[in-house]
XYZ file of C-alpha atoms in Angstrom:
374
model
C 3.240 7.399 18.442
C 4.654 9.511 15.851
C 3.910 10.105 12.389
C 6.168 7.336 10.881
C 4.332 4.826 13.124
C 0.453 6.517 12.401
C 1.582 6.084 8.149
C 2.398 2.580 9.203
C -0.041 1.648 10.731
C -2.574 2.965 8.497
C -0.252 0.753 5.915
C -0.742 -2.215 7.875
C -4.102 -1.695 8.616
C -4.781 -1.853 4.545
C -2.528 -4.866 3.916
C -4.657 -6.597 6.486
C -8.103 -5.925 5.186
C -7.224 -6.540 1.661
C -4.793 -9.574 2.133
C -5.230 -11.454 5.390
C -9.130 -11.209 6.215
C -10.484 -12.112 3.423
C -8.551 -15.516 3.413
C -8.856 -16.828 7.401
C -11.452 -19.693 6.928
C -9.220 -20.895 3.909
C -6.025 -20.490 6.084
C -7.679 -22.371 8.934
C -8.239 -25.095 6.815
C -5.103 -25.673 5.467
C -3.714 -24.930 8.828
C -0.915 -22.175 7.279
C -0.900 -18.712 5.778
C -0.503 -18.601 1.584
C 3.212 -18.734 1.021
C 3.156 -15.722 -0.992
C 1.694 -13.890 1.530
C 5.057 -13.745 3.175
C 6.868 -12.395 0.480
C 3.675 -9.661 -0.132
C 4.513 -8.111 2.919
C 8.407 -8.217 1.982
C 7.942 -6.285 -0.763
C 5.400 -3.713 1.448
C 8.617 -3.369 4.180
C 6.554 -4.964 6.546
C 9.178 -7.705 7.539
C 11.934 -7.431 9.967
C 10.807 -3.877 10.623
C 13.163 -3.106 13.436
C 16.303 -4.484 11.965
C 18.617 -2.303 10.601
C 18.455 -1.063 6.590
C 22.014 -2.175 5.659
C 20.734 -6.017 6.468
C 17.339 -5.269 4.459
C 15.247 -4.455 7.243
C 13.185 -1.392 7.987
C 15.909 0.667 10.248
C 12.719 1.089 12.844
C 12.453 0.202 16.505
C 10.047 -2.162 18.824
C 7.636 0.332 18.033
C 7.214 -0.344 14.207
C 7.144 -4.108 15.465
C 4.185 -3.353 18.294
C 2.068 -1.290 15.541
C 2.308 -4.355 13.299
C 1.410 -6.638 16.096
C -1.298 -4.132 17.119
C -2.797 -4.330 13.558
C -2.716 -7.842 13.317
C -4.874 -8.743 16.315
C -7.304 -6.197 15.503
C -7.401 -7.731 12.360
C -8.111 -10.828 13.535
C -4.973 -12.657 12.419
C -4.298 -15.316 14.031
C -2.156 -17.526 11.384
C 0.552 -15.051 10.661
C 3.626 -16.205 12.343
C 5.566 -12.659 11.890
C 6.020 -12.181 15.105
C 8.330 -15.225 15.506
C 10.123 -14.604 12.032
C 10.632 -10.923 12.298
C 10.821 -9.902 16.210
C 12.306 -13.126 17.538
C 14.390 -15.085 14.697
C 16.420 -12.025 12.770
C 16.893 -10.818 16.452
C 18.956 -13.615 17.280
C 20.848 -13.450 13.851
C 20.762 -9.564 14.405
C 22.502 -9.679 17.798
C 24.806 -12.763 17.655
C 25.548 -13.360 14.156
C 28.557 -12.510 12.405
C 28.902 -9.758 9.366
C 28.573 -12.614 7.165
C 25.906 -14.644 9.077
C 23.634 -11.163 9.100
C 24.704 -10.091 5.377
C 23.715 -13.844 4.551
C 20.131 -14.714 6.010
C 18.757 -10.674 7.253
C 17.959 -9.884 3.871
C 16.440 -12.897 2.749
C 13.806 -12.704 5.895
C 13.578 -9.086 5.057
C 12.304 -10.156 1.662
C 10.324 -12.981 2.485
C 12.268 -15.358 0.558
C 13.314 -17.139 3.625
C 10.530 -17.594 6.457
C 12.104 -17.984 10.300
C 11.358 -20.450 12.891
C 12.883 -20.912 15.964
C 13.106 -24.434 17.426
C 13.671 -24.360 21.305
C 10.558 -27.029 23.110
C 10.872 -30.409 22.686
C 8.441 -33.297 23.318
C 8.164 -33.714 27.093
C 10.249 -31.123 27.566
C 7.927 -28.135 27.617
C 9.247 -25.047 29.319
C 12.896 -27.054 30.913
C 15.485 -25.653 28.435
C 18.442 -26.721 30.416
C 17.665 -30.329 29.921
C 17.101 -30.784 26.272
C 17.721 -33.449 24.159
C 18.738 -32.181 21.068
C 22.655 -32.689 20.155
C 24.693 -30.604 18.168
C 28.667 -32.665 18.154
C 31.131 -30.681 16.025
C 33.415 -32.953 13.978
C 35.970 -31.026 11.770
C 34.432 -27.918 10.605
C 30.696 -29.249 10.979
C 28.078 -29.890 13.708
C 26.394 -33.094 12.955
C 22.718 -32.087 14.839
C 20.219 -34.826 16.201
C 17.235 -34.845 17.955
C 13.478 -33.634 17.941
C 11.657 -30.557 18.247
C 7.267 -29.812 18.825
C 5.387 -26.441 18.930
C 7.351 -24.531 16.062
C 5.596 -22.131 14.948
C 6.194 -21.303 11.066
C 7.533 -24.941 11.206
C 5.499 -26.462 8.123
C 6.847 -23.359 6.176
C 10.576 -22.211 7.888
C 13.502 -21.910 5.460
C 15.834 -21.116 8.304
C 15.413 -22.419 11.555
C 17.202 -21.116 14.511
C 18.094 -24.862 16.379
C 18.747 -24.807 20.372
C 20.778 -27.867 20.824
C 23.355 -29.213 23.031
C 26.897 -29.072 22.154
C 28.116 -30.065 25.014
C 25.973 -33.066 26.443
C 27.360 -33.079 30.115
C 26.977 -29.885 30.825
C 23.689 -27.779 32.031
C 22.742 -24.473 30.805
C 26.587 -24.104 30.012
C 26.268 -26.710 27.150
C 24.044 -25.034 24.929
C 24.591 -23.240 21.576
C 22.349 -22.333 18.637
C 23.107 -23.170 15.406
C 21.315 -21.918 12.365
C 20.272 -24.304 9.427
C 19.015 -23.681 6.262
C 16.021 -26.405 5.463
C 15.772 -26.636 1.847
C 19.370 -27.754 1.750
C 20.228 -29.751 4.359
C 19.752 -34.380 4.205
C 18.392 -35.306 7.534
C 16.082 -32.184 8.196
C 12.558 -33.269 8.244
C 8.881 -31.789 8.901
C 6.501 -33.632 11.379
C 2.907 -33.415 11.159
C 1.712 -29.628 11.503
C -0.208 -29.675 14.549
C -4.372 -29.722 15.290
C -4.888 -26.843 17.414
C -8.091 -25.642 19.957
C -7.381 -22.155 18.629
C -4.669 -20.516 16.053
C -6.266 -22.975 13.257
C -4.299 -20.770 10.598
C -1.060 -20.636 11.867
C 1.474 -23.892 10.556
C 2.896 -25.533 14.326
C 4.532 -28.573 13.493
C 7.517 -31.277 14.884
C 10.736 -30.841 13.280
C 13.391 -33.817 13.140
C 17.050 -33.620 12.913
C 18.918 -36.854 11.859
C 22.369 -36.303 11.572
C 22.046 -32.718 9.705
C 25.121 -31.509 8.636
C 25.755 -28.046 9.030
C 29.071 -25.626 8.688
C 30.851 -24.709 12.328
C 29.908 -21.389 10.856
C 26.360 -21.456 11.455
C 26.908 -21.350 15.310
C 25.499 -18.251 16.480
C 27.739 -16.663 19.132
C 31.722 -16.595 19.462
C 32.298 -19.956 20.775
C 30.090 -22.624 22.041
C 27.914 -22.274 25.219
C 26.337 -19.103 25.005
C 23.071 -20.458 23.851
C 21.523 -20.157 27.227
C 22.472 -16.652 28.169
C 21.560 -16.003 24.240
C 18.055 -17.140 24.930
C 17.858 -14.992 28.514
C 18.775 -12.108 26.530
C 16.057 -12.008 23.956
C 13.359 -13.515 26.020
C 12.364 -10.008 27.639
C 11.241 -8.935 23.978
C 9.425 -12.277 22.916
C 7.371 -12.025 26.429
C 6.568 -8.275 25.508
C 5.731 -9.113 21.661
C 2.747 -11.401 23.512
C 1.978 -8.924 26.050
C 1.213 -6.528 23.162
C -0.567 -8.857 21.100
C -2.560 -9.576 24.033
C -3.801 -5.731 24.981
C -4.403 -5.772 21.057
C -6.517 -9.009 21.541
C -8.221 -7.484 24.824
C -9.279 -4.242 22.711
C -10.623 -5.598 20.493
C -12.897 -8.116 22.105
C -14.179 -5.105 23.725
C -14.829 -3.513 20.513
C -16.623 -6.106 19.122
C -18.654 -6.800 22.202
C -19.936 -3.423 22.162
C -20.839 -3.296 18.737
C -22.933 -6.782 19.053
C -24.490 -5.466 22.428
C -25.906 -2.071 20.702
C -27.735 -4.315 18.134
C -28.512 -6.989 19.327
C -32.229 -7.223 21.194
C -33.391 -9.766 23.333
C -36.857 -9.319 25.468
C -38.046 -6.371 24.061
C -34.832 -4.083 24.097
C -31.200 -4.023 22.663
C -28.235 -5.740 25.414
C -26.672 -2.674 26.062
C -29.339 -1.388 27.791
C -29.065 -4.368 30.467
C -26.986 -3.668 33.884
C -25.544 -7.128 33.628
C -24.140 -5.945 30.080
C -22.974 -2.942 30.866
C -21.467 -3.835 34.060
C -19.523 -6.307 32.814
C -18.420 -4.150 29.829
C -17.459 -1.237 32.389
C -14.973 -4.149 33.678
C -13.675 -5.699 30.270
C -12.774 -1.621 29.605
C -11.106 -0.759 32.801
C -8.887 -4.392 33.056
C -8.546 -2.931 29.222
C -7.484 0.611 30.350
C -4.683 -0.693 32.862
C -3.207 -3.265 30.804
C -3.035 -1.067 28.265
C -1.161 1.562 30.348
C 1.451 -1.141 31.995
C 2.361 -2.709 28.796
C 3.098 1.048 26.811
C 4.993 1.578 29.953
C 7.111 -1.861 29.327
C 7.654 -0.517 25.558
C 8.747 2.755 26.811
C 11.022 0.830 28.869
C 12.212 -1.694 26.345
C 12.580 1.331 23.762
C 14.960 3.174 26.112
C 16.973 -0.768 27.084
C 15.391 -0.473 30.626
C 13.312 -3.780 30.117
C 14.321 -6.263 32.816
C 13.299 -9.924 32.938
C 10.908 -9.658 35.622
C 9.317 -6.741 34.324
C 8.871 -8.200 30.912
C 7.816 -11.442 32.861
C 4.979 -9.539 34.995
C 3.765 -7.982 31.259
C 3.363 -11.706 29.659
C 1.347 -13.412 32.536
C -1.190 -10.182 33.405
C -1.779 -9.258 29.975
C -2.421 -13.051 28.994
C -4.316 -13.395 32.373
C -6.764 -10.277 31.366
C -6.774 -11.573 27.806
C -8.242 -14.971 28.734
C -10.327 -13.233 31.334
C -12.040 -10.135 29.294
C -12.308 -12.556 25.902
C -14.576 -15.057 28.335
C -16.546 -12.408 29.188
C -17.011 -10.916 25.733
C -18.179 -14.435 24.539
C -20.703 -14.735 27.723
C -22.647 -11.519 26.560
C -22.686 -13.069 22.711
C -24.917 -15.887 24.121
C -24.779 -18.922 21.828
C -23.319 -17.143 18.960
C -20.343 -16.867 20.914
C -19.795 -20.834 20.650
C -19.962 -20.421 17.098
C -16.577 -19.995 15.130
C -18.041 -18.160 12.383
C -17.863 -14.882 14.634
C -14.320 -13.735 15.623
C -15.671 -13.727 19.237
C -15.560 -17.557 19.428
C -12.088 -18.107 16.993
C -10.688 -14.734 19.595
C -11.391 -17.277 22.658
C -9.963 -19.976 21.018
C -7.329 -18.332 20.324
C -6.611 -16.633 23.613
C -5.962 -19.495 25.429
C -2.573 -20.832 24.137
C -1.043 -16.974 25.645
C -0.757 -18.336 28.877
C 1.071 -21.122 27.787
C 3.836 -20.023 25.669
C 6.859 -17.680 26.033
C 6.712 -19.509 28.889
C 4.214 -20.717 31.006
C 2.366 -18.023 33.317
C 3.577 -20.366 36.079
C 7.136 -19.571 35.347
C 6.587 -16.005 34.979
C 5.552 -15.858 38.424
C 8.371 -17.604 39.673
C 10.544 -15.171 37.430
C 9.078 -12.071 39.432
C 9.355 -14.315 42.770
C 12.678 -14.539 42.894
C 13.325 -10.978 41.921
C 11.280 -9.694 45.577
């Protein structure tokens, strides 16, 4: 930490109270964040934080992302999709796009006038990227993109998705590109339904269709065609670390809350604290809290200085999802009934947990990640 990340976090510690808490119940309900809140925290700086200032961005590192992230879980935020939009989307423009791709779009997700999505899973395809569906034929000097995509986070609201399609249908890994398109102005783009979720009630996840969207050869991210896969290697590290970081956030927290219920909270004659079973199993939730905390600052340092490797970053996202779902079960245990109740942010944290293991890639192929890397 350093004193530019303690002012920001204090900064985004404010924006949260004042303009995301107040409004989760209402955001759960209409399964999406307020519009404007997107360009609110554009015009705070609190966008695209670690992209550089001459594309609109904040000049910072992954460390001005990780406070954000930090405040946002202990927040209890849950709907904000920044995470995607500014540490995963203007990465890929950031690190593949041209001058003019970066001059073009950066600024406008820097602002908030254009939220990010990135559509990679497709229905029954879940975590197999090699084998999508999705097409993406150039003829003349356009790609003419078809297919389907599920799970898109920011998808109900996304002015610029990031597309992973196949431009080169006989081909494996080799055969993939991304190719940027621009929603509000492209025939043939459509929204699906925005998904009913067990937990993230707030944030928009919806199907996206492509029938034969037309967009410029220019939109291909990368030099020529194929480097979609290696593309998506590259920046994975940093996506598995952004919910690694949420996650110790998450685990914190839980903690914090647990403690605070358990020291006023009486049942037979005396508050919970002053049970073993309680504080046993709170002396747990804050050690599993301790160590994940210390691995995943390590995989910043690490990432801060380029050092993150894949199987690092992949060990990061399954443990700290693991302990998430772990500690956040045990937190709701010591609540008693009120922890099945989603009016506490015990129960909507469980909830909420869940979906961790899942994506970024299931904790399944994490471990086969690290396996192959022994």
């Amino acid at each position: 930490m350093t004193d530019d990340l303690d002012q920001l976090r204090q900064l985004a510690r404010t924006f949260f109270e004042k303009e995301s808490v107040p409004h989760h119940e209402r955001w759960a309900a209409q399964k999406q964040v307020d519009r404007d809140f997107w360009t609110k925290a554009g015009d705070l700086g609190l966008l695209c934080l670690s992209i550089p200032e001459e594309y609109g961005g904040g000049g910072g590192t992954f460390a001005h992302e990780a406070v954000l992230l930090e405040e946002q879980a202990r927040a209890g935020d849950s709907a904000w999709g920044n995470s995607v939009h500014s540490g995963i989307v203007a990465h890929y423009i950031n690190a593949y796009g041209t001058e003019e791709q970066k001059h073009r779009w950066l600024p406008k997700l820097a602002s908030g006038e254009f939220v990010g999505a990135i559509a990679m899973t497709e229905p029954g395809g879940g975590s197999d990227l090699q084998n999508i569906k999705t097409r993406a034929i150039r003829r003349d000097d356009e790609y003419v993109i078809n297919g389907s995509k599920t799970f898109i986070t920011n998808g109900a609201q996304c002015d610029l998705v990031v597309v992973v399609a196949k431009t080169d249908p006989g081909q494996g890994a080799t055969g993939i590109s991304l190719l940027v398109v621009e929603t509000a102005s492209t025939p043939g783009f459509r929204r699906g339904r925005v998904l009913d979720k067990i937990g993230l009630k707030g944030q928009d996840t919806a199907e996206l269709f492509f029938d034969d969207v037309r967009v410029p050869a220019a939109n291909l991210l990368g030099s020529s065609e194929g480097q979609g896969f290696i593309q998506l290697m590259q920046q994975l590290p940093q996506e598995r670390l952004i919910i690694a970081v949420a996650s110790i956030a998450g685990i914190e927290a839980a903690v914090d809350l647990t403690v605070e219920y358990v020291k006023d909270r009486t049942a037979f004659g005396r508050e919970l604290i002053k049970f073993q079973n309680t504080r046993f199993t709170l002396a747990e939730c804050a050690t599993e809290a301790r160590v994940t905390r210390a691995f995943v600052d390590e995989c910043v340092e690490a990432h801060l200085a380029g050092r993150l490797d894949v199987p690092t970053a992949a060990m990061a996202k399954w443990w700290s999802t693991e302990r998430l779902c772990r500690v956040v079960d045990e937190c709701v245990q010591l609540f008693g009934g009120y922890g099945y109740m989603t009016e506490y942010p015990i129960a909507r944290a469980w909830a909420d947990a869940r979906v961790q293991k899942i994506y970024g890639g299931t904790n399944e192929i994490m471990k086969e990640i690290i396996a192959r890397s022994l």
